CSV table of C-alpha atoms and ligand atoms in Angstrom, one decimal:
chain,number,residue,atom,x,y,z
A,1,MET,CA,-26.3,-16.9,128.9
A,2,SER,CA,-27.3,-19.2,126.0
A,3,PHE,CA,-28.3,-17.5,122.7
A,4,ASN,CA,-30.5,-20.1,120.9
A,5,GLY,CA,-28.4,-22.8,122.6
A,6,SER,CA,-25.1,-21.5,121.5
A,7,LYS,CA,-22.5,-19.1,123.0
A,8,PRO,CA,-23.2,-15.4,122.6
A,9,HIS,CA,-21.1,-14.0,119.7
A,10,ILE,CA,-19.5,-10.6,120.4
A,11,LEU,CA,-18.4,-8.8,117.3
A,12,ILE,CA,-16.0,-6.0,117.8
A,13,LEU,CA,-15.4,-3.4,115.0
A,14,GLY,CA,-11.9,-2.0,115.1
A,15,GLY,CA,-8.9,-3.3,117.0
A,16,GLY,CA,-7.6,0.0,118.3
A,17,SER,CA,-7.6,1.4,121.8
A,18,VAL,CA,-11.3,0.6,122.3
A,19,GLY,CA,-11.5,-2.7,120.3
A,20,MET,CA,-8.4,-4.3,121.7
A,21,GLY,CA,-9.2,-3.2,125.2
A,22,VAL,CA,-12.7,-4.6,125.1
A,23,ALA,CA,-11.7,-7.9,123.5
A,24,GLU,CA,-8.9,-8.5,126.0
A,25,ARG,CA,-11.0,-7.7,129.1
A,26,VAL,CA,-14.1,-9.7,128.0
A,27,ARG,CA,-12.0,-12.7,127.1
A,28,LYS,CA,-10.4,-12.5,130.6
A,29,GLU,CA,-13.7,-12.2,132.4
A,30,LEU,CA,-15.8,-14.7,130.4
A,31,GLY,CA,-13.2,-17.0,128.9
A,32,SER,CA,-14.7,-19.5,126.6
A,33,GLN,CA,-18.3,-18.7,127.7
A,34,VAL,CA,-18.5,-16.3,124.7
A,35,SER,CA,-17.0,-16.2,121.2
A,36,ILE,CA,-15.3,-12.9,120.3
A,37,SER,CA,-14.5,-11.7,116.8
A,38,VAL,CA,-12.5,-8.6,116.0
A,39,VAL,CA,-12.6,-6.9,112.6
A,40,ASP,CA,-9.8,-4.7,111.5
A,41,PRO,CA,-7.9,-4.2,108.2
A,42,ARG,CA,-4.7,-3.8,110.1
A,43,PRO,CA,-3.2,-6.7,112.1
A,44,TYR,CA,-2.1,-4.4,114.9
A,45,LEU,CA,-3.1,-1.6,117.2
A,46,THR,CA,-1.2,1.7,116.6
A,47,TYR,CA,-0.4,3.5,119.8
A,48,GLN,CA,-0.9,7.0,118.3
A,49,PRO,CA,0.4,9.2,121.1
A,50,PHE,CA,3.9,7.9,120.2
A,51,LEU,CA,3.6,8.8,116.5
A,52,PRO,CA,5.3,12.2,116.8
A,53,GLU,CA,8.4,10.4,118.2
A,54,VAL,CA,8.3,7.9,115.4
A,55,GLY,CA,8.2,10.8,113.0
A,56,ALA,CA,11.3,12.1,114.7
A,57,GLY,CA,13.2,8.8,114.7
A,58,ALA,CA,13.1,8.6,118.5
A,59,ILE,CA,11.1,5.4,118.6
A,60,ASP,CA,11.4,2.4,116.3
A,61,PRO,CA,8.0,2.2,114.4
A,62,ARG,CA,7.4,-1.5,115.3
A,63,ASN,CA,7.6,-0.6,118.9
A,64,VAL,CA,4.4,1.5,118.8
A,65,LEU,CA,2.4,-1.5,117.4
A,66,ALA,CA,0.7,-4.2,119.4
A,67,PRO,CA,0.0,-7.2,117.3
A,68,HIS,CA,-3.6,-8.5,117.5
A,69,ARG,CA,-2.4,-12.1,117.0
A,70,SER,CA,-0.4,-12.1,120.2
A,71,VAL,CA,-2.6,-9.9,122.4
A,72,LEU,CA,-6.0,-11.2,121.4
A,73,ARG,CA,-5.4,-14.9,121.7
A,74,GLY,CA,-8.6,-16.8,121.9
A,75,CYS,CA,-10.4,-14.2,119.7
A,76,LYS,CA,-11.2,-14.7,116.1
A,77,LEU,CA,-9.5,-12.1,114.0
A,78,ILE,CA,-11.1,-11.0,110.7
A,79,THR,CA,-8.7,-9.0,108.5
A,80,GLY,CA,-10.9,-6.7,106.5
A,81,SER,CA,-12.8,-3.4,106.5
A,82,VAL,CA,-16.4,-3.0,107.7
A,83,THR,CA,-18.4,-1.6,104.8
A,84,GLU,CA,-21.9,-1.7,106.2
A,85,ILE,CA,-23.6,-2.2,109.6
A,86,LYS,CA,-27.1,-3.7,109.6
A,87,HIS,CA,-28.1,-3.8,113.2
A,88,ALA,CA,-31.7,-4.6,112.5
A,89,GLU,CA,-30.4,-7.8,111.0
A,90,ARG,CA,-27.6,-8.2,113.5
A,91,THR,CA,-25.2,-8.4,110.6
A,92,VAL,CA,-22.0,-6.5,109.5
A,93,VAL,CA,-20.6,-6.6,106.0
A,94,VAL,CA,-16.8,-6.9,105.8
A,95,SER,CA,-14.8,-6.5,102.7
A,96,THR,CA,-11.4,-8.3,102.5
A,97,GLU,CA,-8.3,-7.0,100.8
A,98,GLU,CA,-8.9,-9.5,98.0
A,99,GLY,CA,-12.3,-8.0,97.4
A,100,GLU,CA,-14.4,-10.7,99.0
A,101,GLU,CA,-17.5,-9.7,100.9
A,102,LEU,CA,-18.4,-11.5,104.2
A,103,ASP,CA,-21.6,-11.2,106.1
A,104,VAL,CA,-20.8,-11.6,109.8
A,105,SER,CA,-23.6,-12.0,112.2
A,106,TYR,CA,-23.5,-11.3,115.9
A,107,ASP,CA,-25.4,-11.3,119.2
A,108,TYR,CA,-23.6,-8.2,120.6
A,109,LEU,CA,-21.9,-5.5,118.7
A,110,VAL,CA,-19.1,-3.2,119.9
A,111,VAL,CA,-18.2,-0.2,117.7
A,112,GLY,CA,-14.7,1.1,118.1
A,113,LEU,CA,-14.0,2.3,114.6
A,114,GLY,CA,-12.2,5.5,115.6
A,115,ALA,CA,-11.7,8.5,113.4
A,116,VAL,CA,-10.1,9.6,110.2
A,117,PRO,CA,-8.4,12.9,109.2
A,118,ARG,CA,-10.9,15.8,108.6
A,119,THR,CA,-9.8,17.2,105.3
A,120,LEU,CA,-11.1,20.1,103.2
A,121,PRO,CA,-11.5,20.5,99.5
A,122,ILE,CA,-8.2,22.4,99.1
A,123,PRO,CA,-6.6,22.3,95.7
A,124,GLY,CA,-3.6,19.9,95.7
A,125,LEU,CA,-4.2,18.6,99.2
A,126,ALA,CA,-5.3,15.1,98.4
A,127,GLU,CA,-2.4,14.7,95.8
A,128,ASN,CA,0.4,16.3,97.8
A,129,ALA,CA,-0.2,16.1,101.5
A,130,ILE,CA,0.1,13.2,104.0
A,131,GLY,CA,-1.8,12.5,107.2
A,132,PHE,CA,-0.3,11.7,110.6
A,133,LYS,CA,-2.6,9.1,112.1
A,134,TRP,CA,-0.9,5.8,111.2
A,135,VAL,CA,2.5,4.4,111.7
A,136,GLU,CA,3.1,4.2,107.9
A,137,GLU,CA,2.6,8.0,107.7
A,138,ALA,CA,4.9,8.8,110.6
A,139,VAL,CA,7.6,6.6,109.1
A,140,ALA,CA,7.1,8.3,105.7
A,141,VAL,CA,7.5,11.7,107.3
A,142,ARG,CA,10.7,10.7,109.1
A,143,ASP,CA,12.2,9.1,105.9
A,144,ARG,CA,11.2,12.1,103.7
A,145,ILE,CA,12.8,14.6,106.1
A,146,LEU,CA,16.0,12.7,106.6
A,147,GLY,CA,16.2,11.7,102.9
A,148,ASN,CA,15.7,15.3,101.9
A,149,LEU,CA,18.6,16.5,104.1
A,150,ALA,CA,21.0,14.1,102.2
A,151,GLU,CA,19.7,15.2,98.8
A,152,ALA,CA,19.8,18.9,99.7
A,153,ALA,CA,23.4,18.6,100.9
A,154,THR,CA,24.3,17.4,97.4
A,155,THR,CA,22.3,19.6,95.0
A,156,LYS,CA,23.8,22.8,93.6
A,157,ASP,CA,20.4,24.3,92.7
A,158,PRO,CA,19.3,26.7,95.4
A,159,GLU,CA,15.6,26.5,94.5
A,160,ILE,CA,15.6,22.7,94.7
A,161,ARG,CA,17.5,22.9,98.0
A,162,ARG,CA,14.9,25.3,99.4
A,163,ARG,CA,12.1,23.1,98.3
A,164,LEU,CA,13.7,19.9,99.8
A,165,LEU,CA,14.3,21.7,103.1
A,166,THR,CA,10.9,23.2,103.5
A,167,PHE,CA,8.6,21.2,105.7
A,168,THR,CA,5.0,22.3,106.2
A,169,PHE,CA,2.5,21.1,108.9
A,170,VAL,CA,-1.1,22.2,108.8
A,171,GLY,CA,-3.0,22.2,112.1
A,172,GLY,CA,-1.5,23.3,115.4
A,173,GLY,CA,-3.4,21.0,117.8
A,174,PHE,CA,-1.8,18.1,119.7
A,175,ALA,CA,-0.8,16.0,116.7
A,176,GLY,CA,0.5,18.9,114.6
A,177,GLY,CA,2.2,20.8,117.4
A,178,GLU,CA,4.0,17.7,118.7
A,179,ALA,CA,4.9,16.3,115.3
A,180,ILE,CA,6.5,19.5,114.0
A,181,ALA,CA,8.3,20.2,117.3
A,182,GLU,CA,9.7,16.6,117.4
A,183,ALA,CA,10.7,16.8,113.7
A,184,GLU,CA,12.5,20.1,114.1
A,185,ASP,CA,14.3,18.7,117.1
A,186,MET,CA,15.4,15.7,115.1
A,187,VAL,CA,16.7,17.9,112.3
A,188,ARG,CA,18.7,20.1,114.7
A,189,GLY,CA,20.2,17.0,116.2
A,190,VAL,CA,21.4,15.6,112.9
A,191,LEU,CA,22.6,18.8,111.1
A,192,ARG,CA,26.1,18.4,112.6
A,193,TYR,CA,26.5,15.5,110.2
A,194,TYR,CA,25.8,17.8,107.2
A,195,PRO,CA,28.6,20.3,107.0
A,196,ASP,CA,27.1,21.6,103.8
A,197,LEU,CA,23.8,22.5,105.4
A,198,HIS,CA,23.1,25.3,107.9
A,199,ALA,CA,20.2,25.5,110.3
A,200,SER,CA,19.0,28.6,108.5
A,201,ASP,CA,18.6,26.5,105.3
A,202,VAL,CA,15.9,24.5,106.9
A,203,ARG,CA,12.4,25.9,107.1
A,204,PHE,CA,9.6,24.5,109.3
A,205,VAL,CA,6.2,26.1,108.8
A,206,LEU,CA,3.2,25.5,111.0
A,207,ILE,CA,-0.1,26.8,109.6
A,208,GLU,CA,-2.9,27.2,112.1
A,209,ALA,CA,-6.4,28.6,111.4
A,210,MET,CA,-7.0,29.8,115.0
A,211,GLY,CA,-5.1,32.4,117.0
A,212,ARG,CA,-3.3,29.9,119.2
A,213,ILE,CA,-1.7,26.4,119.2
A,214,LEU,CA,-2.1,23.4,121.5
A,215,PRO,CA,-5.6,24.4,122.9
A,216,GLU,CA,-5.6,21.1,124.8
A,217,VAL,CA,-3.1,22.4,127.3
A,218,GLY,CA,-4.8,25.8,128.1
A,219,GLU,CA,-4.1,29.3,127.1
A,220,ASN,CA,-0.9,30.0,129.1
A,221,LEU,CA,0.9,26.9,128.1
A,222,GLY,CA,-0.3,27.3,124.5
A,223,LYS,CA,1.4,30.8,124.5
A,224,TYR,CA,4.5,29.3,126.1
A,225,ALA,CA,4.7,26.6,123.5
A,226,LEU,CA,4.2,29.1,120.7
A,227,LYS,CA,7.1,31.2,122.0
A,228,GLN,CA,9.3,28.1,122.3
A,229,LEU,CA,8.6,27.0,118.8
A,230,ARG,CA,9.2,30.4,117.4
A,231,GLU,CA,12.4,30.8,119.3
A,232,ARG,CA,13.5,27.5,117.8
A,233,GLY,CA,13.0,29.0,114.3
A,234,ILE,CA,9.7,27.3,113.5
A,235,GLU,CA,7.5,29.7,111.6
A,236,VAL,CA,4.1,29.6,113.1
A,237,LYS,CA,1.4,31.3,111.0
A,238,LEU,CA,-1.7,31.9,113.2
A,239,GLU,CA,-5.1,32.8,111.9
A,240,THR,CA,-3.9,31.6,108.5
A,241,PHE,CA,-5.4,29.1,106.1
A,242,LEU,CA,-3.9,26.8,103.6
A,243,ASN,CA,-5.4,28.0,100.3
A,244,SER,CA,-3.8,25.5,98.0
A,245,CYS,CA,-0.7,23.2,97.6
A,246,GLU,CA,-0.8,22.2,94.0
A,247,ASP,CA,2.4,20.6,92.8
A,248,GLY,CA,3.8,21.2,96.3
A,249,ILE,CA,3.5,25.0,96.0
A,250,VAL,CA,2.0,26.1,99.3
A,251,LYS,CA,-0.3,29.2,99.1
A,252,THR,CA,-1.6,30.6,102.4
A,253,SER,CA,-4.2,33.2,103.2
A,254,ASP,CA,-1.6,35.7,104.4
A,255,GLY,CA,-0.3,35.9,100.8
A,256,ASP,CA,2.7,33.7,101.3
A,257,GLU,CA,3.7,31.3,98.6
A,258,PHE,CA,6.5,28.8,98.8
A,259,ALA,CA,7.6,25.3,97.5
A,260,SER,CA,7.5,22.6,100.1
A,261,ASP,CA,8.5,19.0,99.6
A,262,LEU,CA,6.6,17.7,102.6
A,263,ILE,CA,3.1,18.8,103.6
A,264,VAL,CA,1.6,17.1,106.7
A,265,TRP,CA,-2.1,17.5,107.4
A,266,THR,CA,-2.9,17.4,111.1
A,267,ALA,CA,-5.9,19.7,111.1
A,268,GLY,CA,-8.4,17.6,113.1
A,269,ILE,CA,-10.3,14.4,112.8
A,270,LYS,CA,-13.9,13.3,112.0
A,271,PRO,CA,-15.6,10.1,112.9
A,272,ASN,CA,-15.1,7.1,110.7
A,273,PRO,CA,-17.3,7.7,107.6
A,274,VAL,CA,-18.3,4.0,107.5
A,275,LEU,CA,-20.7,4.8,110.3
A,276,ALA,CA,-22.8,6.5,107.6
A,277,GLN,CA,-23.2,3.1,106.0
A,278,SER,CA,-25.3,1.8,108.8
A,279,ASP,CA,-28.9,1.8,110.1
A,280,LEU,CA,-27.6,3.4,113.4
A,281,PRO,CA,-28.7,6.9,114.4
A,282,LEU,CA,-25.8,9.4,114.1
A,283,ASN,CA,-25.6,12.8,115.7
A,284,GLN,CA,-24.8,16.1,113.9
A,285,THR,CA,-21.1,15.4,114.1
A,286,GLY,CA,-21.5,12.0,112.5
A,287,ARG,CA,-20.8,10.1,115.7
A,288,LEU,CA,-22.8,7.6,117.7
A,289,ASP,CA,-24.5,9.1,120.7
A,290,CYS,CA,-23.9,6.9,123.7
A,291,LEU,CA,-25.6,6.8,127.1
A,292,PRO,CA,-23.2,7.1,130.1
A,293,ASP,CA,-23.2,3.3,130.4
A,294,LEU,CA,-21.8,3.2,126.8
A,295,ARG,CA,-24.8,1.6,125.1
A,296,VAL,CA,-25.7,3.3,121.8
A,297,LYS,CA,-28.6,5.7,122.2
A,298,GLY,CA,-31.6,5.3,119.9
A,299,GLU,CA,-34.6,7.6,119.6
A,300,ASN,CA,-36.4,5.9,122.5
A,301,GLY,CA,-33.6,4.9,124.8
A,302,PRO,CA,-30.7,2.4,124.4
A,303,LEU,CA,-30.5,0.2,121.3
A,304,GLU,CA,-30.4,-3.4,122.2
A,305,ASN,CA,-27.1,-5.3,122.3
A,306,ILE,CA,-24.9,-2.6,120.9
A,307,PHE,CA,-22.1,-0.7,122.7
A,308,ALA,CA,-19.6,1.9,121.4
A,309,ALA,CA,-16.7,4.1,122.7
A,310,GLY,CA,-13.7,6.1,121.6
A,311,ASP,CA,-13.2,8.6,118.8
A,312,CYS,CA,-16.3,7.6,116.8
A,313,THR,CA,-18.7,8.4,119.7
A,314,THR,CA,-20.1,11.2,121.8
A,315,VAL,CA,-20.1,10.0,125.5
A,316,PRO,CA,-21.3,12.2,128.4
A,317,ASP,CA,-18.4,13.2,130.6
A,318,LEU,CA,-20.1,12.9,134.0
A,319,ALA,CA,-17.0,13.9,135.9
A,320,ALA,CA,-16.8,17.3,133.9
A,321,GLY,CA,-20.5,18.1,134.6
A,322,GLU,CA,-23.9,18.4,133.0
A,323,GLY,CA,-23.9,18.8,129.2
A,324,LYS,CA,-20.1,18.0,128.9
A,325,PHE,CA,-18.8,15.3,126.6
A,326,CYS,CA,-15.5,13.3,126.6
A,327,PRO,CA,-12.9,14.7,124.2
A,328,PRO,CA,-11.6,12.2,121.6
A,329,ASN,CA,-8.4,11.0,123.2
A,330,ALA,CA,-6.6,7.8,124.3
A,331,GLN,CA,-7.1,8.7,128.0
A,332,HIS,CA,-10.8,8.3,127.6
A,333,ALA,CA,-10.8,5.6,124.9
A,334,VAL,CA,-8.7,3.2,127.0
A,335,ARG,CA,-10.9,3.7,130.1
A,336,GLN,CA,-14.2,3.6,128.2
A,337,ALA,CA,-13.0,0.3,126.8
A,338,ARG,CA,-12.7,-1.1,130.4
A,339,GLN,CA,-16.1,0.1,131.4
A,340,LEU,CA,-17.7,-1.0,128.2
A,341,ALA,CA,-16.2,-4.5,128.6
A,342,ASP,CA,-17.5,-4.7,132.2
A,343,ASN,CA,-21.0,-3.5,131.1
A,344,LEU,CA,-21.1,-6.0,128.3
A,345,VAL,CA,-20.4,-8.8,130.8
A,346,ARG,CA,-23.0,-7.4,133.1
A,347,ASP,CA,-25.6,-7.3,130.3
A,348,ILE,CA,-24.9,-10.8,129.3
A,349,GLN,CA,-25.2,-11.9,133.0
A,350,GLY,CA,-28.4,-9.9,133.5
A,351,ARG,CA,-26.8,-7.5,136.0
A,352,PRO,CA,-27.3,-3.7,136.1
A,353,LEU,CA,-24.9,-1.6,134.1
A,354,VAL,CA,-22.5,1.0,135.6
A,355,ASP,CA,-22.0,4.5,134.2
A,356,TYR,CA,-18.6,5.6,132.8
A,357,PHE,CA,-16.9,8.1,135.1
A,358,HIS,CA,-13.4,9.3,134.7
A,359,LYS,CA,-11.8,12.4,136.1
A,360,ASN,CA,-9.4,14.0,133.6
A,361,LEU,CA,-5.8,13.3,134.7
A,362,GLY,CA,-4.5,16.2,132.6
A,363,THR,CA,-2.9,16.6,129.2
A,364,MET,CA,0.8,16.5,128.2
A,365,ALA,CA,2.6,17.3,124.9
A,366,THR,CA,6.2,16.6,124.2
A,367,LEU,CA,8.0,19.2,122.0
A,368,GLY,CA,11.3,17.4,121.3
A,369,ARG,CA,13.9,15.9,123.6
A,370,TYR,CA,13.6,17.2,127.2
A,371,LYS,CA,10.9,19.7,126.2
A,372,GLY,CA,7.2,19.7,126.8
A,373,VAL,CA,4.1,21.3,128.3
A,374,GLY,CA,1.3,19.9,130.3
A,375,GLN,CA,-1.6,20.4,132.7
A,376,LEU,CA,-1.9,18.0,135.6
A,377,MET,CA,-5.0,17.7,137.7
A,378,ILE,CA,-3.9,17.4,141.3
A,379,GLY,CA,-6.4,17.5,144.2
A,380,GLY,CA,-9.0,19.1,141.9
A,381,ARG,CA,-6.6,21.9,140.8
A,382,VAL,CA,-5.1,22.4,137.4
A,383,ILE,CA,-1.3,22.7,137.6
A,384,ASP,CA,0.7,24.0,134.6
A,385,VAL,CA,4.1,22.2,134.2
A,386,LYS,CA,6.7,22.8,131.5
A,387,GLY,CA,10.1,21.7,130.4
A,388,PHE,CA,12.0,18.6,131.5
A,389,PRO,CA,9.7,17.3,134.3
A,390,ILE,CA,6.6,17.2,132.0
A,391,TRP,CA,8.6,15.6,129.2
A,392,LEU,CA,9.7,12.9,131.6
A,393,MET,CA,6.2,12.4,132.9
A,394,ALA,CA,4.7,12.2,129.4
A,395,ARG,CA,7.2,9.6,128.4
A,396,ALA,CA,6.6,7.6,131.6
A,397,TYR,CA,2.9,7.8,131.2
A,398,HIS,CA,2.9,6.6,127.6
A,399,VAL,CA,5.2,3.7,128.3
A,400,TYR,CA,2.8,2.7,131.1
A,401,ALA,CA,-0.2,3.0,128.7
A,402,MET,CA,1.5,1.3,125.7
A,403,PRO,CA,0.1,-2.2,125.4
A,404,THR,CA,2.4,-5.2,125.9
A,405,LEU,CA,5.4,-5.6,128.2
A,406,ARG,CA,7.6,-6.4,125.3
A,407,ARG,CA,6.8,-3.1,123.5
A,408,LYS,CA,7.3,-1.1,126.8
A,409,ILE,CA,10.8,-2.6,127.2
A,410,SER,CA,11.7,-2.1,123.6
A,411,VAL,CA,10.6,1.6,123.7
A,412,ILE,CA,12.7,2.2,126.8
A,413,ALA,CA,15.7,0.3,125.4
A,414,GLY,CA,15.5,2.5,122.2
A,415,TRP,CA,15.5,5.7,124.2
A,416,LEU,CA,18.4,4.5,126.3
A,417,THR,CA,20.4,3.6,123.1
A,418,GLN,CA,19.7,7.0,121.7
A,419,GLY,CA,20.7,8.7,124.9
A,420,VAL,CA,24.2,7.3,124.6
A,421,SER,CA,24.6,7.3,120.8
A,422,ALA,CA,23.8,9.5,117.8
A,423,ARG,CA,20.2,10.2,116.7
A,424,GLU,CA,18.6,8.4,113.8
A,425,LEU,CA,20.3,9.6,110.6
A,426,VAL,CA,19.0,7.3,107.9
A,427,GLY,CA,16.0,8.2,105.8
A,428,ILE,CA,14.8,5.3,103.7
A,429,LYS,CA,13.1,7.3,101.0
A,430,GLU,CA,13.1,4.3,98.7
A,431,GLY,CA,10.4,3.0,101.0
A,432,GLU,CA,8.0,5.1,98.9
A,433,ASN,CA,8.7,2.8,95.9
A,434,PRO,CA,10.6,-0.2,97.1
A,435,ARG,CA,10.5,-1.9,93.6
A,436,ALA,CA,12.3,0.9,91.8
A,437,ALA,CA,15.8,-0.6,92.1
A,438,PHE,CA,14.6,-4.0,91.0
A,439,GLU,CA,12.7,-2.5,88.0
A,440,ALA,CA,15.8,-0.6,87.0
A,441,ALA,CA,17.9,-3.7,87.2
A,442,SER,CA,15.4,-5.7,85.2
A,443,ALA,CA,15.1,-3.1,82.4
A,444,PRO,CA,16.9,-3.9,79.1
A,445,PRO,CA,20.2,-2.2,78.9
A,446,LYS,CA,20.2,1.2,77.1
A,447,LYS,CA,22.2,1.2,73.9
A,448,LYS,CA,24.8,3.9,73.6
A,449,ASP,CA,24.2,6.2,70.6
B,501,FAD,C1,-0.6,11.8,116.2
B,501,FAD,C2,-1.6,11.5,117.3
B,501,FAD,C3,-1.2,11.8,118.6
B,501,FAD,C4,-2.0,11.6,119.7
B,501,FAD,N1,-1.6,11.9,121.0
B,501,FAD,C5,-2.5,11.6,122.0
B,501,FAD,C6,-2.0,11.9,123.4
B,501,FAD,O1,-0.9,12.3,123.6
B,501,FAD,N2,-2.9,11.6,124.4
B,501,FAD,C7,-4.1,11.0,124.1
B,501,FAD,O2,-4.9,10.8,125.1
B,501,FAD,N3,-4.6,10.8,122.9
B,501,FAD,C8,-3.8,11.1,121.8
B,501,FAD,N4,-4.2,10.8,120.5
B,501,FAD,C9,-5.6,10.4,120.3
B,501,FAD,C10,-5.8,8.8,120.5
B,501,FAD,O3,-4.7,8.1,119.9
B,501,FAD,C11,-7.1,8.4,120.1
B,501,FAD,O4,-8.1,9.2,120.7
B,501,FAD,C12,-7.4,6.9,120.4
B,501,FAD,O5,-6.5,6.1,119.7
B,501,FAD,C13,-8.9,6.6,120.0
B,501,FAD,O6,-9.1,5.2,120.1
B,501,FAD,P1,-10.2,4.5,119.2
B,501,FAD,O7,-10.2,3.0,119.6
B,501,FAD,O8,-11.5,5.2,119.2
B,501,FAD,O9,-9.6,4.6,117.7
B,501,FAD,P2,-8.2,3.9,117.1
B,501,FAD,O10,-7.3,3.6,118.2
B,501,FAD,O11,-7.9,4.9,116.0
B,501,FAD,O12,-8.8,2.6,116.6
B,501,FAD,C14,-9.7,2.5,115.5
B,501,FAD,C15,-9.5,1.1,114.8
B,501,FAD,O13,-10.5,0.9,113.8
B,501,FAD,C16,-9.9,0.3,112.7
B,501,FAD,N5,-10.7,0.6,111.5
B,501,FAD,C17,-10.8,1.8,110.8
B,501,FAD,N6,-11.7,1.7,109.8
B,501,FAD,C18,-12.2,0.4,109.9
B,501,FAD,C19,-13.1,-0.3,109.1
B,501,FAD,N7,-13.8,0.2,108.1
B,501,FAD,N8,-13.3,-1.6,109.5
B,501,FAD,C20,-12.7,-2.2,110.5
B,501,FAD,N9,-11.8,-1.5,111.3
B,501,FAD,C21,-11.6,-0.3,111.0
B,501,FAD,C22,-8.5,1.0,112.6
B,501,FAD,O14,-7.6,0.2,111.8
B,501,FAD,C23,-8.1,1.0,114.1
B,501,FAD,O15,-7.4,-0.1,114.5
B,501,FAD,C24,-3.3,11.0,119.5
B,501,FAD,C25,-3.7,10.8,118.1
B,501,FAD,C26,-2.9,11.0,117.1
B,501,FAD,C27,-3.3,10.7,115.7
């Protein structure tokens, strides 16, 4: 196992579902026989399936984060962003927050850099919209919605009120469908504290380019979810594009135009663009092609000493059949991480590698408290489930999958508290500019004319 007389150094890029899973398992299997480093600009893993509930105030934001420092004990943590991968030189360039550049060398590389939002050059999008992939974004969405309710209840100007109470989500896949449904549920739950506002004052708009929503749960449940959302007053615009949103004025391809104080972009993901800054071969989608054993595929077979998994890769889905690939989701990322770790250990020990094989367990989406849709795979059959049972199952599954016992307990405790008390009412809009109050206090007093 010796590499030039020293321990093999395993460098893991990204501390998300893949990176954290691999680091934990290799550390457990090989202990101090190897040295492991994990690079990530964030000091925590974000459990993304819980973000819609964070955006709806149903889960405390910290409870969807697993801190690297406590989970990855025994690993070296490098806080910074990978800016270049030079596999031929077995070196990765990392840029720190302070602008330093570090060259980090390795014997084995694991790439788990995930994905970023797939945006389009739509006028006003970059300036006015927000993504929904990180906890900071989900918190900002929650605070903006709750903060706007308080402002709208006070303003006398009907146009300002309309703008404050119009919330637009673009993209009706998993992230967008769940996020808007949970947010609408939150608003309906807190409106009774706002006697000056009526449910009809609030406008939720979901813009979807295709002719359906939630394709992940199949056609029938997608139609059911669409009906549910529309019955709840959410305006779902199918086969519609966002044309522009300059200054918060949303213009859509169906000719509609309205002012919206919150525009959330959830229209798909693309692989982490930093992969393009590497000497690794990428496929047409910009991902790393992997072999079923999770080694990165080169022109003439596997590249040496490099593994990858998760949203930044294309991995054959052997359980689904010839020519099928794993969809980018946590269900696969977490299990690929386990297989990857085992194969990395096998490779170091000179043992044969094992292919990744996972039979889809199904898909579930929550659409607010006690509501949801999902497809379960039972005995090789696909079973459609909706309503309370699937909502409960989804919650139970995600608590099981959420890393760390402490977080699992905190999430459940939060839900129980909300079950017996009022919903979250406070939106800390000042979070967008926390220094504003201090700057105002420090400003010289204005003289009276
Ligand atoms: C709102 C939302 C809801 C979802 N719901 C579900 C669901 O219900 N079920 C499901 O199965 N899946 C769901 N997913 C998808 C799932 O979360 C992802 O597929 C999964 O997290 C992918 O794991 P990963 O390790 O590839 O990427 P991530 O978990 O995203 O990890 C990537 C890591 O790389 C780090 N990183 C990024 N750039 C750099 C860089 N330059 N240098 C170093 N580190 C970097 C990031 O900080 C991050 O820690 C959801 C996703 C979202 C956004």
